[in-house]
Short mmCIF file of C-alpha atoms in Angstrom, two decimals:
data_model
loop_
_atom_site.label_atom_id
_atom_site.label_comp_id
_atom_site.label_asym_id
_atom_site.label_seq_id
_atom_site.Cartn_x
_atom_site.Cartn_y
_atom_site.Cartn_z
CA UNK A 1 6.17 -1.96 -10.59
CA UNK A 2 5.44 1.04 -12.93
CA UNK A 3 4.39 3.39 -9.87
CA UNK A 4 7.81 2.49 -8.53
CA UNK A 5 9.84 3.21 -11.67
CA UNK A 6 11.00 -0.50 -11.58
CA UNK A 7 9.61 -1.64 -14.83
CA UNK A 8 12.00 -2.88 -17.61
CA UNK A 9 11.50 -1.69 -21.25
CA UNK A 10 9.75 -4.85 -22.20
CA UNK A 11 7.16 -4.45 -19.51
CA UNK A 12 6.76 -0.79 -20.40
CA UNK A 13 5.77 -1.91 -23.95
CA UNK A 14 3.53 -4.43 -22.65
CA UNK A 15 1.75 -2.00 -20.38
CA UNK A 16 1.14 0.62 -22.94
CA UNK A 17 -0.11 -2.00 -25.27
CA UNK A 18 -2.51 -3.12 -22.87
CA UNK A 19 -3.38 0.76 -22.19
CA UNK A 20 -3.90 1.19 -25.64
CA UNK A 21 -6.62 -1.69 -26.13
CA UNK A 22 -9.29 0.15 -24.27
CA UNK A 23 -10.14 3.51 -22.78
CA UNK A 24 -11.34 1.55 -19.72
CA UNK A 25 -7.84 0.44 -19.14
CA UNK A 26 -6.50 3.94 -19.02
CA UNK A 27 -9.00 5.00 -16.67
CA UNK A 28 -8.48 2.08 -14.35
CA UNK A 29 -4.89 2.93 -14.50
CA UNK A 30 -5.37 6.52 -13.78
CA UNK A 31 -7.64 5.66 -10.80
CA UNK A 32 -5.41 3.07 -9.24
CA UNK A 33 -2.11 4.87 -9.45
CA UNK A 34 -3.61 8.22 -8.11
CA UNK A 35 -2.21 9.05 -4.65
CA UNK A 36 -5.98 9.51 -3.37
CA UNK A 37 -6.69 5.93 -4.17
CA UNK A 38 -3.39 4.99 -2.38
CA UNK A 39 -4.34 7.24 0.39
CA UNK A 40 -7.75 5.62 0.85
CA UNK A 41 -6.33 2.16 1.31
CA UNK A 42 -3.72 3.49 3.74
CA UNK A 43 -6.44 4.76 5.86
CA UNK A 44 -8.58 1.52 5.55
CA UNK A 45 -5.40 -0.39 6.75
CA UNK A 46 -4.44 1.74 9.29
CA UNK A 47 -7.97 2.07 10.77
CA UNK A 48 -8.20 -1.55 11.80
CA UNK A 49 -7.90 -2.14 15.35
CA UNK A 50 -8.50 -5.90 16.31
CA UNK A 51 -9.77 -5.40 19.64
CA UNK A 52 -12.01 -2.83 18.86
CA UNK A 53 -13.37 -4.48 15.96
CA UNK A 54 -14.02 -7.40 17.87
CA UNK A 55 -15.76 -5.57 20.53
CA UNK A 56 -17.89 -3.75 18.35
CA UNK A 57 -18.86 -6.80 16.17
CA UNK A 58 -19.83 -8.26 19.66
CA UNK A 59 -22.17 -5.65 20.62
CA UNK A 60 -23.80 -6.07 17.36
CA UNK A 61 -24.73 -9.84 17.89
CA UNK A 62 -28.01 -10.42 19.59
CA UNK A 63 -27.65 -12.17 23.01
CA UNK A 64 -28.22 -15.97 22.52
CA UNK A 65 -28.80 -18.88 24.99
CA UNK A 66 -26.02 -21.09 25.95
CA UNK A 67 -26.35 -24.52 25.24
CA UNK A 68 -24.00 -27.16 26.69
CA UNK A 69 -22.85 -29.75 23.66
CA UNK A 70 -20.62 -32.59 24.54
CA UNK A 71 -19.31 -33.11 21.24
CA UNK A 72 -15.86 -31.23 21.03
CA UNK A 73 -14.91 -31.84 17.70
CA UNK A 74 -18.02 -30.24 16.41
CA UNK A 75 -17.19 -27.19 18.28
CA UNK A 76 -13.88 -26.93 16.85
CA UNK A 77 -15.32 -27.19 13.46
CA UNK A 78 -17.76 -24.76 13.88
CA UNK A 79 -15.30 -22.32 15.26
CA UNK A 80 -13.01 -22.81 12.40
CA UNK A 81 -15.77 -21.98 10.00
CA UNK A 82 -17.27 -19.13 12.06
CA UNK A 83 -14.08 -17.22 13.05
CA UNK A 84 -13.22 -16.02 9.50
CA UNK A 85 -16.63 -15.07 8.60
CA UNK A 86 -16.89 -12.85 11.76
CA UNK A 87 -13.52 -11.26 11.00
CA UNK A 88 -14.47 -10.80 7.57
CA UNK A 89 -17.70 -9.01 8.83
CA UNK A 90 -15.63 -6.86 11.04
CA UNK A 91 -13.08 -5.75 8.51
CA UNK A 92 -15.87 -4.99 5.98
CA UNK A 93 -17.64 -2.84 8.62
CA UNK A 94 -14.47 -0.93 9.31
CA UNK A 95 -13.30 -0.44 5.65
CA UNK A 96 -16.85 1.10 5.18
CA UNK A 97 -16.52 3.78 7.67
CA UNK A 98 -16.04 7.32 6.61
CA UNK A 99 -12.60 8.92 7.62
CA UNK A 100 -12.01 12.49 7.78
CA UNK A 101 -9.18 14.51 7.33
CA UNK A 102 -8.17 16.38 10.44
CA UNK A 103 -5.95 18.91 8.18
CA UNK A 104 -8.50 19.52 5.43
CA UNK A 105 -8.95 22.94 6.21
CA UNK A 106 -5.48 24.03 5.38
CA UNK A 107 -6.05 23.26 1.57
CA UNK A 108 -8.21 26.42 1.63
CA UNK A 109 -5.31 28.53 2.62
CA UNK A 110 -2.34 26.53 1.39
CA UNK A 111 -2.65 25.89 -2.34
CA UNK A 112 -0.23 24.18 -4.94
CA UNK A 113 1.94 26.31 -6.83
CA UNK A 114 1.16 27.90 -10.21
CA UNK A 115 2.79 29.53 -13.31
CA UNK A 116 4.01 32.89 -11.95
CA UNK A 117 6.97 35.22 -11.95
CA UNK A 118 8.30 38.56 -12.02
CA UNK A 119 10.37 39.71 -15.04
CA UNK A 120 12.95 42.71 -14.36
CA UNK A 121 13.89 44.56 -17.58
CA UNK A 122 17.04 46.07 -18.23
CA UNK A 123 15.87 49.55 -17.17
CA UNK A 124 14.60 47.98 -13.58
CA UNK A 125 10.99 47.83 -14.81
CA UNK A 126 9.27 44.81 -12.93
CA UNK A 127 6.41 43.00 -14.96
CA UNK A 128 4.20 40.17 -13.29
CA UNK A 129 3.58 37.42 -15.25
CA UNK A 130 1.07 34.45 -14.84
CA UNK A 131 -0.19 31.76 -16.63
CA UNK A 132 -2.98 33.86 -18.37
CA UNK A 133 -0.98 36.45 -19.80
CA UNK A 134 -0.31 37.46 -23.49
CA UNK A 135 1.77 40.46 -24.36
CA UNK A 136 4.66 41.50 -26.33
CA UNK A 137 7.62 43.67 -24.95
CA UNK A 138 10.56 45.27 -27.16
CA UNK A 139 13.88 44.97 -25.12
CA UNK A 140 16.76 46.46 -27.13
CA UNK A 141 17.40 44.28 -30.15
CA UNK A 142 15.24 41.67 -28.98
CA UNK A 143 11.38 40.95 -28.85
CA UNK A 144 9.93 39.24 -25.59
CA UNK A 145 6.59 37.24 -26.26
CA UNK A 146 4.65 36.44 -23.42
CA UNK A 147 2.19 33.64 -23.66
CA UNK A 148 1.12 30.04 -22.98
CA UNK A 149 4.39 28.47 -23.06
CA UNK A 150 6.08 31.53 -20.82
CA UNK A 151 8.51 33.89 -22.05
CA UNK A 152 10.08 33.53 -25.52
CA UNK A 153 13.06 35.99 -26.71
CA UNK A 154 13.32 36.73 -30.48
CA UNK A 155 15.88 38.59 -32.22
CA UNK A 156 14.38 41.49 -34.33
CA UNK A 157 17.54 41.53 -36.64
CA UNK A 158 17.95 45.18 -35.91
CA UNK A 159 21.61 44.63 -34.65
CA UNK A 160 23.54 44.06 -31.56
CA UNK A 161 23.95 46.82 -28.90
CA UNK A 162 27.41 47.61 -27.79
CA UNK A 163 26.73 46.68 -24.22
CA UNK A 164 24.62 43.63 -23.58
CA UNK A 165 21.20 44.39 -21.66
CA UNK A 166 20.29 41.80 -18.99
CA UNK A 167 16.94 40.68 -17.70
CA UNK A 168 16.30 38.77 -14.24
CA UNK A 169 13.44 36.37 -13.95
CA UNK A 170 12.22 35.52 -10.38
CA UNK A 171 9.82 32.85 -9.45
CA UNK A 172 8.40 33.22 -5.91
CA UNK A 173 7.52 30.26 -3.48
CA UNK A 174 4.62 28.46 -5.01
CA UNK A 175 5.56 29.79 -8.54
CA UNK A 176 7.29 28.07 -11.62
CA UNK A 177 7.90 29.50 -15.21
CA UNK A 178 9.24 28.62 -18.63
CA UNK A 179 11.66 30.62 -20.58
CA UNK A 180 13.22 30.32 -24.14
CA UNK A 181 16.55 32.25 -24.52
CA UNK A 182 17.09 34.18 -27.76
CA UNK A 183 19.71 31.22 -28.91
CA UNK A 184 16.90 28.73 -28.57
CA UNK A 185 17.94 27.33 -24.94
CA UNK A 186 15.02 26.36 -23.02
CA UNK A 187 14.84 26.75 -19.13
CA UNK A 188 12.52 25.80 -16.45
CA UNK A 189 12.51 27.64 -13.45
CA UNK A 190 11.45 26.24 -10.37
CA UNK A 191 9.85 27.78 -7.09
CA UNK A 192 11.81 30.19 -5.12
CA UNK A 193 14.50 30.84 -7.97
CA UNK A 194 15.86 33.37 -9.94
CA UNK A 195 17.80 33.64 -13.37
CA UNK A 196 20.03 36.37 -14.60
CA UNK A 197 20.73 36.36 -18.22
CA UNK A 198 21.61 38.76 -21.25
CA UNK A 199 19.01 39.48 -23.74
CA UNK A 200 21.37 38.85 -26.74
CA UNK A 201 24.47 36.65 -26.27
CA UNK A 202 27.08 39.11 -27.53
CA UNK A 203 30.38 37.03 -26.46
CA UNK A 204 31.97 34.08 -27.61
CA UNK A 205 30.39 32.23 -24.35
CA UNK A 206 26.69 32.23 -23.69
CA UNK A 207 26.74 32.92 -19.47
CA UNK A 208 23.77 33.18 -17.32
CA UNK A 209 23.50 33.22 -13.42
CA UNK A 210 21.40 30.91 -11.39
CA UNK A 211 20.04 30.92 -7.72
CA UNK A 212 17.84 28.18 -6.95
CA UNK A 213 16.61 25.70 -9.32
CA UNK A 214 16.18 25.30 -12.97
CA UNK A 215 16.34 22.52 -15.83
CA UNK A 216 18.18 23.48 -18.99
CA UNK A 217 17.85 22.30 -22.64
CA UNK A 218 20.79 23.86 -24.15
CA UNK A 219 20.65 24.63 -28.00
CA UNK A 220 23.84 23.60 -29.68
CA UNK A 221 25.42 26.52 -31.48
CA UNK A 222 29.08 25.81 -31.30
CA UNK A 223 29.31 28.20 -28.26
CA UNK A 224 30.09 27.40 -24.65
CA UNK A 225 27.10 27.78 -22.46
CA UNK A 226 27.85 28.46 -18.85
CA UNK A 227 25.67 28.38 -15.68
CA UNK A 228 27.04 30.07 -12.86
CA UNK A 229 25.93 29.47 -9.00
CA UNK A 230 27.17 30.63 -5.90
CA UNK A 231 29.06 27.30 -5.54
CA UNK A 232 30.48 26.25 -8.77
CA UNK A 233 30.26 26.70 -12.71
CA UNK A 234 28.76 24.47 -15.34
CA UNK A 235 29.81 24.38 -18.74
CA UNK A 236 28.12 22.73 -22.00
CA UNK A 237 27.72 22.88 -25.46
CA UNK A 238 24.23 21.34 -25.97
CA UNK A 239 22.76 19.19 -23.53
CA UNK A 240 20.06 18.67 -21.08
CA UNK A 241 20.44 19.06 -17.07
CA UNK A 242 19.29 20.04 -13.81
CA UNK A 243 21.02 22.63 -11.48
CA UNK A 244 19.88 22.93 -7.99
CA UNK A 245 21.63 25.63 -5.88
CA UNK A 246 19.29 26.96 -3.01
CA UNK A 247 20.95 28.92 -0.25
CA UNK A 248 21.88 26.62 2.71
CA UNK A 249 21.18 23.39 0.84
CA UNK A 250 23.37 20.95 -1.03
CA UNK A 251 24.12 22.11 -4.63
CA UNK A 252 23.59 19.58 -7.39
CA UNK A 253 23.99 19.23 -11.13
CA UNK A 254 22.19 16.18 -12.55
CA UNK A 255 23.13 15.32 -16.06
CA UNK A 256 20.30 13.76 -18.31
CA UNK A 257 21.88 13.83 -21.53
CA UNK A 258 25.23 15.00 -23.17
CA UNK A 259 28.35 16.19 -21.27
CA UNK A 260 28.67 18.90 -18.88
CA UNK A 261 31.98 20.05 -17.10
CA UNK A 262 31.46 21.25 -13.46
CA UNK A 263 34.13 23.40 -12.17
CA UNK A 264 34.96 25.06 -8.66
CA UNK A 265 38.32 26.26 -7.44
CA UNK A 266 40.38 25.40 -10.51
CA UNK A 267 39.13 21.70 -10.27
CA UNK A 268 36.90 20.31 -13.08
CA UNK A 269 34.55 17.51 -13.06
CA UNK A 270 33.02 15.67 -16.03
CA UNK A 271 29.68 14.43 -15.93
CA UNK A 272 28.10 11.41 -18.01
CA UNK A 273 24.36 10.91 -18.34
CA UNK A 274 22.94 9.45 -15.10
CA UNK A 275 25.41 11.13 -12.92
CA UNK A 276 25.01 13.93 -10.49
CA UNK A 277 27.67 16.38 -8.98
CA UNK A 278 26.95 17.14 -5.29
CA UNK A 279 28.61 19.97 -3.34
CA UNK A 280 27.32 19.21 0.40
CA UNK A 281 29.75 21.69 2.11
CA UNK A 282 31.80 24.91 0.82
CA UNK A 283 34.99 23.27 2.34
CA UNK A 284 34.76 20.04 0.62
CA UNK A 285 35.20 18.70 -2.71
CA UNK A 286 32.68 18.08 -5.39
CA UNK A 287 31.28 14.29 -5.21
CA UNK A 288 30.26 12.39 -8.29
CA UNK A 289 27.49 9.92 -7.89
CA UNK A 290 25.06 7.61 -10.04
CA UNK A 291 21.59 8.70 -9.43
CA UNK A 292 17.94 7.96 -10.92
CA UNK A 293 17.66 11.45 -13.10
CA UNK A 294 13.91 11.13 -13.02
CA UNK A 295 13.72 11.99 -9.13
CA UNK A 296 15.64 15.08 -9.69
CA UNK A 297 13.56 16.52 -12.87
CA UNK A 298 10.33 15.12 -12.14
CA UNK A 299 9.06 18.53 -11.11
CA UNK A 300 9.53 19.71 -14.61
CA UNK A 301 6.67 17.01 -15.66
CA UNK A 302 4.40 18.09 -12.90
CA UNK A 303 5.54 15.57 -10.15
CA UNK A 304 6.80 15.78 -6.67
CA UNK A 305 9.14 12.74 -6.48
CA UNK A 306 11.01 11.67 -3.33
CA UNK A 307 13.36 8.53 -3.14
CA UNK A 308 14.53 7.60 0.37
CA UNK A 309 14.62 11.47 1.06
CA UNK A 310 14.80 12.63 4.89
CA UNK A 311 11.87 14.57 6.16
CA UNK A 312 13.90 18.01 6.08
CA UNK A 313 14.51 17.50 2.48
CA UNK A 314 10.62 16.68 1.92
CA UNK A 315 9.52 19.69 3.85
CA UNK A 316 11.81 22.06 2.12
CA UNK A 317 10.39 21.11 -1.31
CA UNK A 318 6.79 21.21 0.12
CA UNK A 319 7.30 24.37 1.69
CA UNK A 320 8.69 25.85 -1.57
CA UNK A 321 5.89 24.68 -3.67
CA UNK A 322 3.00 25.40 -1.17
CA UNK A 323 4.43 28.41 0.22
CA UNK A 324 4.31 27.46 3.91
CA UNK A 325 6.90 27.88 6.76
CA UNK A 326 7.66 24.85 8.99
CA UNK A 327 9.16 24.17 12.29
CA UNK A 328 10.55 20.69 13.82
CA UNK A 329 9.23 20.50 17.31
CA UNK A 330 10.85 17.00 17.48
CA UNK A 331 14.21 17.26 16.11
CA UNK A 332 14.65 13.61 15.91
CA UNK A 333 12.21 13.39 12.94
CA UNK A 334 14.40 15.27 10.66
CA UNK A 335 15.95 11.99 9.65
CA UNK A 336 12.72 9.88 9.13
CA UNK A 337 12.77 8.58 5.16
CA UNK A 338 10.00 8.84 2.84
CA UNK A 339 9.72 7.63 -0.72
CA UNK A 340 6.79 8.67 -3.01
CA UNK A 341 5.76 10.11 -6.37
CA UNK A 342 2.78 12.64 -6.32
CA UNK A 343 1.25 14.78 -8.55
CA UNK A 344 2.22 18.54 -7.65
CA UNK A 345 -1.37 19.75 -7.74
CA UNK A 346 -2.19 17.18 -4.85
CA UNK A 347 -3.92 18.75 -1.86
CA UNK A 348 -1.38 19.50 0.96
CA UNK A 349 -3.50 17.92 3.40
CA UNK A 350 -3.50 14.50 1.32
CA UNK A 351 0.31 14.53 1.21
CA UNK A 352 0.78 15.42 4.91
CA UNK A 353 -1.81 12.79 6.19
CA UNK A 354 0.18 10.18 3.80
CA UNK A 355 3.46 11.07 5.77
CA UNK A 356 1.66 10.56 8.95
CA UNK A 357 0.69 7.06 7.87
CA UNK A 358 3.92 5.87 6.48
CA UNK A 359 6.46 7.62 8.87
CA UNK A 360 6.53 8.03 12.58
CA UNK A 361 5.40 11.85 12.43
CA UNK A 362 2.42 14.10 13.41
CA UNK A 363 1.68 17.31 11.88
CA UNK A 364 -0.04 20.26 13.48
CA UNK A 365 -0.98 23.61 11.84
CA UNK A 366 -0.52 26.78 13.80
CA UNK A 367 -1.00 30.11 11.93
CA UNK A 368 -0.10 28.66 8.37
CA UNK A 369 2.99 27.08 9.80
CA UNK A 370 3.27 23.36 9.88
CA UNK A 371 4.65 22.02 13.10
CA UNK A 372 6.35 18.56 12.76
CA UNK A 373 6.14 16.27 15.90
#
């Protein structure tokens, strides 16, 4: 139930207590909840072919001389005892056969994303950033610290410039990066995204512009904080929420805590925790729905979580994180549904193989492009 996020608060406390009893319990939990363990079990179950297993077992049984026995009841009892033993032997034999991943070679080329981004300063200078960098940059009245926690803007107290300076943080496919704005607001920028923001907030309103996806933990200082996207505007005072606004995809705002106002074309929608605003089409109104927020914010915690997502959505997320192109050779497969919670450092071959086992799809790799058949 824990792996499916279906535990109650009491069950969570019980499980946590058990895990803290011994280190062995924690190791056991880690092993059985890992996708590698689950994939191995799936491979075992999928590998059993009754007819082939029986034929293989028969070939291993030495030839015996048949003796006619007239006691029919004895034969019935013997068969009842022997059949389960023979079937168990066949299953054990097949469970212990090595299975080879047909797509394992793609892991050498297509690797999980890392902390990487490009910082474009006010004068247009571009600075490449990665998880191993540490530096200090002076930008107008602020100081930019680059370290293990990403970017952090600090006011130097030298006064506010007459015209605000703007920076842009850009993450490529296969990249993510953290940012702390000068007001203390924390931002997690997902792969293939861009955030445009002022070095100092000089107005009565704090405003940033987002393309792609970001998770915000807004500092409360009495001023409104506005996230602008191509689709709509999100206004808050101090709260945590996720905004996804990739080009060509549904735009969503998912509220974790606090309150947000989602505005579009003069119409304002107020969200409560656990709700999501969805704009599926530029010509339609915003839809408000109840959701499991963990599914939409798990990427911040290093997870890839899908809840009854169609294969089109799954491939888009995987393509952004592992930086690959894909093509649906069989268009009917776009609507296949998939539910899973995976570590984002999982091998791509393992994820695709799991999809093959749990959905009616087949993958083929051609020139770093994933073909869905």
